[in-house]
mmCIF file of C-alpha atoms and ligand atoms in Angstrom:
data_model
loop_
_atom_site.group_PDB
_atom_site.id
_atom_site.type_symbol
_atom_site.label_atom_id
_atom_site.label_comp_id
_atom_site.label_asym_id
_atom_site.label_seq_id
_atom_site.Cartn_x
_atom_site.Cartn_y
_atom_site.Cartn_z
ATOM 1 C CA UNK A 1 103.350 105.640 105.545
ATOM 2 C CA UNK A 2 99.222 105.533 105.713
ATOM 3 C CA UNK A 3 97.959 104.077 109.330
ATOM 4 C CA UNK A 4 94.357 103.395 109.214
ATOM 5 C CA UNK A 5 92.468 103.290 113.100
ATOM 6 C CA UNK A 6 89.053 101.394 112.706
ATOM 7 C CA UNK A 7 86.772 103.748 114.898
ATOM 8 C CA UNK A 8 83.595 101.071 116.012
ATOM 9 C CA UNK A 9 82.087 100.838 119.423
ATOM 10 C CA UNK A 10 81.663 97.174 118.582
ATOM 11 C CA UNK A 11 85.342 97.719 118.012
ATOM 12 C CA UNK A 12 86.138 98.836 121.742
ATOM 13 C CA UNK A 13 83.590 96.579 122.405
ATOM 14 C CA UNK A 14 85.252 93.465 121.823
ATOM 15 C CA UNK A 15 88.622 94.762 122.120
ATOM 16 C CA UNK A 16 87.764 95.272 125.968
ATOM 17 C CA UNK A 17 87.030 91.550 126.316
ATOM 18 C CA UNK A 18 89.582 90.689 124.981
ATOM 19 C CA UNK A 19 92.407 93.182 126.806
ATOM 20 C CA UNK A 20 90.669 91.406 130.086
ATOM 21 C CA UNK A 21 93.291 88.306 131.449
ATOM 22 C CA UNK A 22 90.348 86.570 132.646
ATOM 23 C CA UNK A 23 89.247 85.460 129.226
ATOM 24 C CA UNK A 24 89.719 82.015 127.950
ATOM 25 C CA UNK A 25 90.613 81.398 124.627
ATOM 26 C CA UNK A 26 87.948 80.093 123.429
ATOM 27 C CA UNK A 27 86.297 83.739 124.264
ATOM 28 C CA UNK A 28 89.454 86.099 123.254
ATOM 29 C CA UNK A 29 88.991 83.696 119.389
ATOM 30 C CA UNK A 30 85.566 84.364 119.147
ATOM 31 C CA UNK A 31 86.451 87.728 120.287
ATOM 32 C CA UNK A 32 89.828 88.087 117.873
ATOM 33 C CA UNK A 33 87.294 86.983 115.375
ATOM 34 C CA UNK A 34 84.626 89.307 115.427
ATOM 35 C CA UNK A 35 86.857 92.244 115.658
ATOM 36 C CA UNK A 36 88.628 90.862 112.624
ATOM 37 C CA UNK A 37 85.420 90.717 110.936
ATOM 38 C CA UNK A 38 85.457 94.656 111.829
ATOM 39 C CA UNK A 39 89.122 95.299 110.861
ATOM 40 C CA UNK A 40 88.550 93.307 107.737
ATOM 41 C CA UNK A 41 85.621 95.084 105.741
ATOM 42 C CA UNK A 42 87.333 98.449 106.581
ATOM 43 C CA UNK A 43 90.336 97.873 105.168
ATOM 44 C CA UNK A 44 88.815 96.010 101.811
ATOM 45 C CA UNK A 45 85.762 98.803 101.377
ATOM 46 C CA UNK A 46 87.842 100.473 99.072
ATOM 47 C CA UNK A 47 88.608 97.102 96.562
ATOM 48 C CA UNK A 48 87.519 97.546 92.828
ATOM 49 C CA UNK A 49 84.019 96.128 91.282
ATOM 50 C CA UNK A 50 83.285 95.609 87.263
ATOM 51 C CA UNK A 51 79.658 95.919 86.099
ATOM 52 C CA UNK A 52 77.978 92.368 85.608
ATOM 53 C CA UNK A 53 74.370 91.601 84.513
ATOM 54 C CA UNK A 54 71.948 89.396 86.473
ATOM 55 C CA UNK A 55 68.924 88.242 86.073
ATOM 56 C CA UNK A 56 66.468 88.359 89.183
ATOM 57 C CA UNK A 57 62.865 86.460 89.207
ATOM 58 C CA UNK A 58 61.474 90.570 87.271
ATOM 59 C CA UNK A 59 64.663 91.647 85.270
ATOM 60 C CA UNK A 60 67.872 91.753 83.880
ATOM 61 C CA UNK A 61 69.401 94.643 86.409
ATOM 62 C CA UNK A 62 73.416 95.798 86.644
ATOM 63 C CA UNK A 63 75.698 94.404 89.867
ATOM 64 C CA UNK A 64 78.601 94.965 89.884
ATOM 65 C CA UNK A 65 81.240 92.550 91.351
ATOM 66 C CA UNK A 66 84.688 92.451 92.705
ATOM 67 C CA UNK A 67 87.662 92.962 90.555
ATOM 68 C CA UNK A 68 90.389 92.940 92.213
ATOM 69 C CA UNK A 69 92.719 88.924 92.830
ATOM 70 C CA UNK A 70 92.926 89.116 96.374
ATOM 71 C CA UNK A 71 95.336 87.074 99.196
ATOM 72 C CA UNK A 72 95.622 87.070 103.006
ATOM 73 C CA UNK A 73 98.421 85.548 104.466
ATOM 74 C CA UNK A 74 98.440 84.530 108.200
ATOM 75 C CA UNK A 75 101.297 85.353 109.751
ATOM 76 C CA UNK A 76 101.668 81.583 112.224
ATOM 77 C CA UNK A 77 100.504 81.868 114.715
ATOM 78 C CA UNK A 78 98.521 84.300 116.006
ATOM 79 C CA UNK A 79 97.477 85.120 112.561
ATOM 80 C CA UNK A 80 95.462 82.544 111.951
ATOM 81 C CA UNK A 81 92.584 83.848 114.702
ATOM 82 C CA UNK A 82 91.925 86.343 111.805
ATOM 83 C CA UNK A 83 91.580 83.950 109.382
ATOM 84 C CA UNK A 84 88.415 82.200 109.622
ATOM 85 C CA UNK A 85 87.530 86.620 109.167
ATOM 86 C CA UNK A 86 89.022 87.259 106.312
ATOM 87 C CA UNK A 87 87.941 84.428 104.338
ATOM 88 C CA UNK A 88 84.230 84.979 105.427
ATOM 89 C CA UNK A 89 84.473 88.554 104.175
ATOM 90 C CA UNK A 90 86.353 88.022 100.842
ATOM 91 C CA UNK A 91 85.811 84.131 99.836
ATOM 92 C CA UNK A 92 87.128 84.594 96.841
ATOM 93 C CA UNK A 93 90.319 84.758 98.543
ATOM 94 C CA UNK A 94 93.679 82.371 97.618
ATOM 95 C CA UNK A 95 95.107 82.182 101.051
ATOM 96 C CA UNK A 96 99.448 81.404 101.773
ATOM 97 C CA UNK A 97 101.156 81.533 104.641
ATOM 98 C CA UNK A 98 104.047 83.237 106.675
ATOM 99 C CA UNK A 99 105.904 81.682 109.585
ATOM 100 C CA UNK A 100 107.804 84.262 111.557
ATOM 101 C CA UNK A 101 109.228 83.356 115.433
ATOM 102 C CA UNK A 102 110.177 85.932 118.007
ATOM 103 C CA UNK A 103 113.264 85.247 119.777
ATOM 104 C CA UNK A 104 112.207 85.900 123.495
ATOM 105 C CA UNK A 105 115.146 86.775 124.433
ATOM 106 C CA UNK A 106 115.898 89.543 121.906
ATOM 107 C CA UNK A 107 112.280 89.757 120.064
ATOM 108 C CA UNK A 108 114.282 89.599 116.958
ATOM 109 C CA UNK A 109 111.501 87.845 114.354
ATOM 110 C CA UNK A 110 112.607 84.612 112.316
ATOM 111 C CA UNK A 111 111.053 83.258 109.415
ATOM 112 C CA UNK A 112 110.505 78.929 109.442
ATOM 113 C CA UNK A 113 108.261 78.727 107.390
ATOM 114 C CA UNK A 114 106.552 80.419 103.669
ATOM 115 C CA UNK A 115 104.249 79.555 101.322
ATOM 116 C CA UNK A 116 102.309 81.717 99.172
ATOM 117 C CA UNK A 117 100.254 81.839 95.644
ATOM 118 C CA UNK A 118 102.468 82.939 92.205
ATOM 119 C CA UNK A 119 102.381 85.947 90.647
ATOM 120 C CA UNK A 120 101.701 88.277 93.975
ATOM 121 C CA UNK A 121 101.790 91.620 90.915
ATOM 122 C CA UNK A 122 97.123 91.786 90.306
ATOM 123 C CA UNK A 123 96.170 90.818 93.689
ATOM 124 C CA UNK A 124 95.977 92.936 96.864
ATOM 125 C CA UNK A 125 97.723 90.808 99.100
ATOM 126 C CA UNK A 126 96.143 90.744 103.572
ATOM 127 C CA UNK A 127 98.854 90.414 105.817
ATOM 128 C CA UNK A 128 96.949 89.133 108.558
ATOM 129 C CA UNK A 129 99.235 89.727 112.235
ATOM 130 C CA UNK A 130 97.329 90.726 115.424
ATOM 131 C CA UNK A 131 100.175 92.106 116.966
ATOM 132 C CA UNK A 132 102.581 94.897 116.460
ATOM 133 C CA UNK A 133 105.355 95.619 118.617
ATOM 134 C CA UNK A 134 108.655 96.174 117.312
ATOM 135 C CA UNK A 135 107.462 95.561 113.712
ATOM 136 C CA UNK A 136 110.384 93.281 112.892
ATOM 137 C CA UNK A 137 107.826 90.616 112.133
ATOM 138 C CA UNK A 138 105.776 93.451 110.348
ATOM 139 C CA UNK A 139 108.443 94.362 108.473
ATOM 140 C CA UNK A 140 110.441 91.142 107.491
ATOM 141 C CA UNK A 141 106.468 88.891 106.366
ATOM 142 C CA UNK A 142 106.247 92.354 103.849
ATOM 143 C CA UNK A 143 109.693 92.191 102.433
ATOM 144 C CA UNK A 144 109.476 88.838 102.175
ATOM 145 C CA UNK A 145 105.945 89.201 99.796
ATOM 146 C CA UNK A 146 107.403 92.259 98.309
ATOM 147 C CA UNK A 147 110.677 89.546 97.293
ATOM 148 C CA UNK A 148 108.235 87.593 95.714
ATOM 149 C CA UNK A 149 106.609 90.132 93.392
ATOM 150 C CA UNK A 150 103.851 92.085 95.907
ATOM 151 C CA UNK A 151 102.883 95.179 94.998
ATOM 152 C CA UNK A 152 100.508 96.267 97.144
ATOM 153 C CA UNK A 153 100.225 94.484 101.026
ATOM 154 C CA UNK A 154 98.414 95.310 103.230
ATOM 155 C CA UNK A 155 98.552 94.448 107.233
ATOM 156 C CA UNK A 156 96.229 93.725 109.712
ATOM 157 C CA UNK A 157 95.962 94.108 113.069
ATOM 158 C CA UNK A 158 94.561 94.769 116.057
ATOM 159 C CA UNK A 159 97.140 96.609 118.179
ATOM 160 C CA UNK A 160 99.695 98.455 116.884
ATOM 161 C CA UNK A 161 102.158 100.095 119.546
ATOM 162 C CA UNK A 162 103.758 103.639 118.010
ATOM 163 C CA UNK A 163 107.324 102.096 118.387
ATOM 164 C CA UNK A 164 105.952 99.407 115.309
ATOM 165 C CA UNK A 165 104.495 101.937 113.696
ATOM 166 C CA UNK A 166 107.318 104.298 113.067
ATOM 167 C CA UNK A 167 109.705 101.214 112.593
ATOM 168 C CA UNK A 168 107.557 100.815 108.900
ATOM 169 C CA UNK A 169 107.448 103.847 108.583
ATOM 170 C CA UNK A 170 111.201 103.517 108.351
ATOM 171 C CA UNK A 171 111.786 100.515 106.426
ATOM 172 C CA UNK A 172 108.505 100.444 103.952
ATOM 173 C CA UNK A 173 107.336 103.731 104.237
ATOM 174 C CA UNK A 174 104.150 102.646 101.630
ATOM 175 C CA UNK A 175 102.512 100.338 103.753
ATOM 176 C CA UNK A 176 99.392 100.348 104.805
ATOM 177 C CA UNK A 177 98.591 98.946 108.240
ATOM 178 C CA UNK A 178 95.136 98.632 109.472
ATOM 179 C CA UNK A 179 94.964 98.383 113.598
ATOM 180 C CA UNK A 180 92.294 98.386 115.848
ATOM 181 C CA UNK A 181 93.880 99.711 118.339
ATOM 182 C CA UNK A 182 96.870 101.723 118.764
ATOM 183 C CA UNK A 183 98.481 101.243 122.044
ATOM 184 C CA UNK A 184 101.571 103.738 124.641
ATOM 185 C CA UNK A 185 104.070 101.770 124.576
ATOM 186 C CA UNK A 186 106.509 98.636 125.078
ATOM 187 C CA UNK A 187 107.745 97.689 127.685
ATOM 188 C CA UNK A 188 111.292 95.797 128.220
ATOM 189 C CA UNK A 189 110.299 92.624 126.538
ATOM 190 C CA UNK A 190 109.442 93.746 123.552
ATOM 191 C CA UNK A 191 106.015 93.704 124.759
ATOM 192 C CA UNK A 192 102.173 96.777 124.281
ATOM 193 C CA UNK A 193 100.936 98.372 127.146
ATOM 194 C CA UNK A 194 98.525 97.880 128.163
ATOM 195 C CA UNK A 195 97.974 95.246 124.785
ATOM 196 C CA UNK A 196 95.944 91.740 125.459
ATOM 197 C CA UNK A 197 99.926 90.025 126.281
ATOM 198 C CA UNK A 198 100.807 86.857 123.619
ATOM 199 C CA UNK A 199 98.384 86.845 121.717
ATOM 200 C CA UNK A 200 98.725 83.214 120.399
ATOM 201 C CA UNK A 201 99.352 82.103 123.556
ATOM 202 C CA UNK A 202 95.957 83.512 124.410
ATOM 203 C CA UNK A 203 94.732 82.422 121.102
ATOM 204 C CA UNK A 204 95.567 79.044 121.253
ATOM 205 C CA UNK A 205 95.312 77.968 125.544
ATOM 206 C CA UNK A 206 99.209 77.695 125.021
HETATM 207 C C1 PRP B 301 103.678 87.634 117.812
HETATM 208 C C2 PRP B 301 102.887 88.359 116.966
HETATM 209 C C3 PRP B 301 103.849 88.929 115.995
HETATM 210 C C4 PRP B 301 104.360 88.746 116.824
HETATM 211 C C5 PRP B 301 104.958 91.125 116.399
HETATM 212 O O1 PRP B 301 103.475 86.583 117.203
HETATM 213 O O2 PRP B 301 101.980 87.811 116.925
HETATM 214 O O3 PRP B 301 103.509 88.078 114.563
HETATM 215 O O4 PRP B 301 104.998 88.680 117.697
HETATM 216 O O5 PRP B 301 106.051 91.298 117.588
HETATM 217 P P1 PRP B 301 107.113 91.725 116.974
HETATM 218 O O6 PRP B 301 106.392 93.419 116.020
HETATM 219 O O7 PRP B 301 108.368 92.513 117.460
HETATM 220 O O8 PRP B 301 107.977 91.439 115.825
HETATM 221 P P2 PRP B 301 105.164 85.472 117.768
HETATM 222 O O9 PRP B 301 106.745 85.244 117.272
HETATM 223 O O10 PRP B 301 105.309 85.842 119.588
HETATM 224 O O11 PRP B 301 104.669 83.982 117.814
HETATM 225 P P3 PRP B 301 103.257 83.814 117.665
HETATM 226 O O12 PRP B 301 102.061 84.335 116.592
HETATM 227 O O13 PRP B 301 103.607 81.882 117.126
HETATM 228 O O14 PRP B 301 102.977 83.117 118.752
HETATM 229 N N1 URA B 302 103.318 89.885 120.708
HETATM 230 C C1 URA B 302 102.182 89.408 120.966
HETATM 231 O O1 URA B 302 101.543 88.388 121.417
HETATM 232 N N2 URA B 302 102.056 90.759 122.265
HETATM 233 C C2 URA B 302 103.132 91.564 122.005
HETATM 234 O O2 URA B 302 102.646 92.328 122.943
HETATM 235 C C3 URA B 302 103.668 91.415 121.801
HETATM 236 C C4 URA B 302 104.448 90.945 120.214
#
């Protein structure tokens, strides 16, 4: 499995404030957006381009345009905090939605919604889910996307736990994961340590 931890001083700076328990929703949303821009930029750097010609005000020149179909699939709810940043960087992306909720007692994810574009086979699919904890949600969504034809599926996260990375390695060996931070461990309630708490609750103020 390919794990990319995005190293950048601006990632560190935004993460510092995102982790801070005193950061309220309004600021949390802005920080999540800023961090997501940096993660998305890294995770799209190898997308193929095709050559075209355009006429500048002075002459005709060769240019390169994005040469691959891109689909973003935020995992509801928390993944919505990464979607605007994704679309800012890849405005032509199609968008699917995947609704998953962890049981508060068992931490096992249950799917409650799925709507994704058809014929995913030729697309690079970016699954947006800021927290990779046990890995159950990500594996569920990646398997689901593979099941409807997704061949290249990349997970974009903000904080990952070693347990979740190990779980994905076992269940989806060809998974590609981009994250802003690889944290220490999970606690007994399957929350990431040091982490940043419940991302969805902090994003939406619930
Ligand atoms: C959170 C988070 C991930 C999941 C990660 O969602 O956004 O989807 O937990 O945990 P896992 O790796 O152990 O599966 P949650 O189920 O709390 O739903 P929410 O986004 O609606 O808050
Ligand atoms: N989901 C979250 O939002 N935070 C965690 O620490 C684990 C799962």
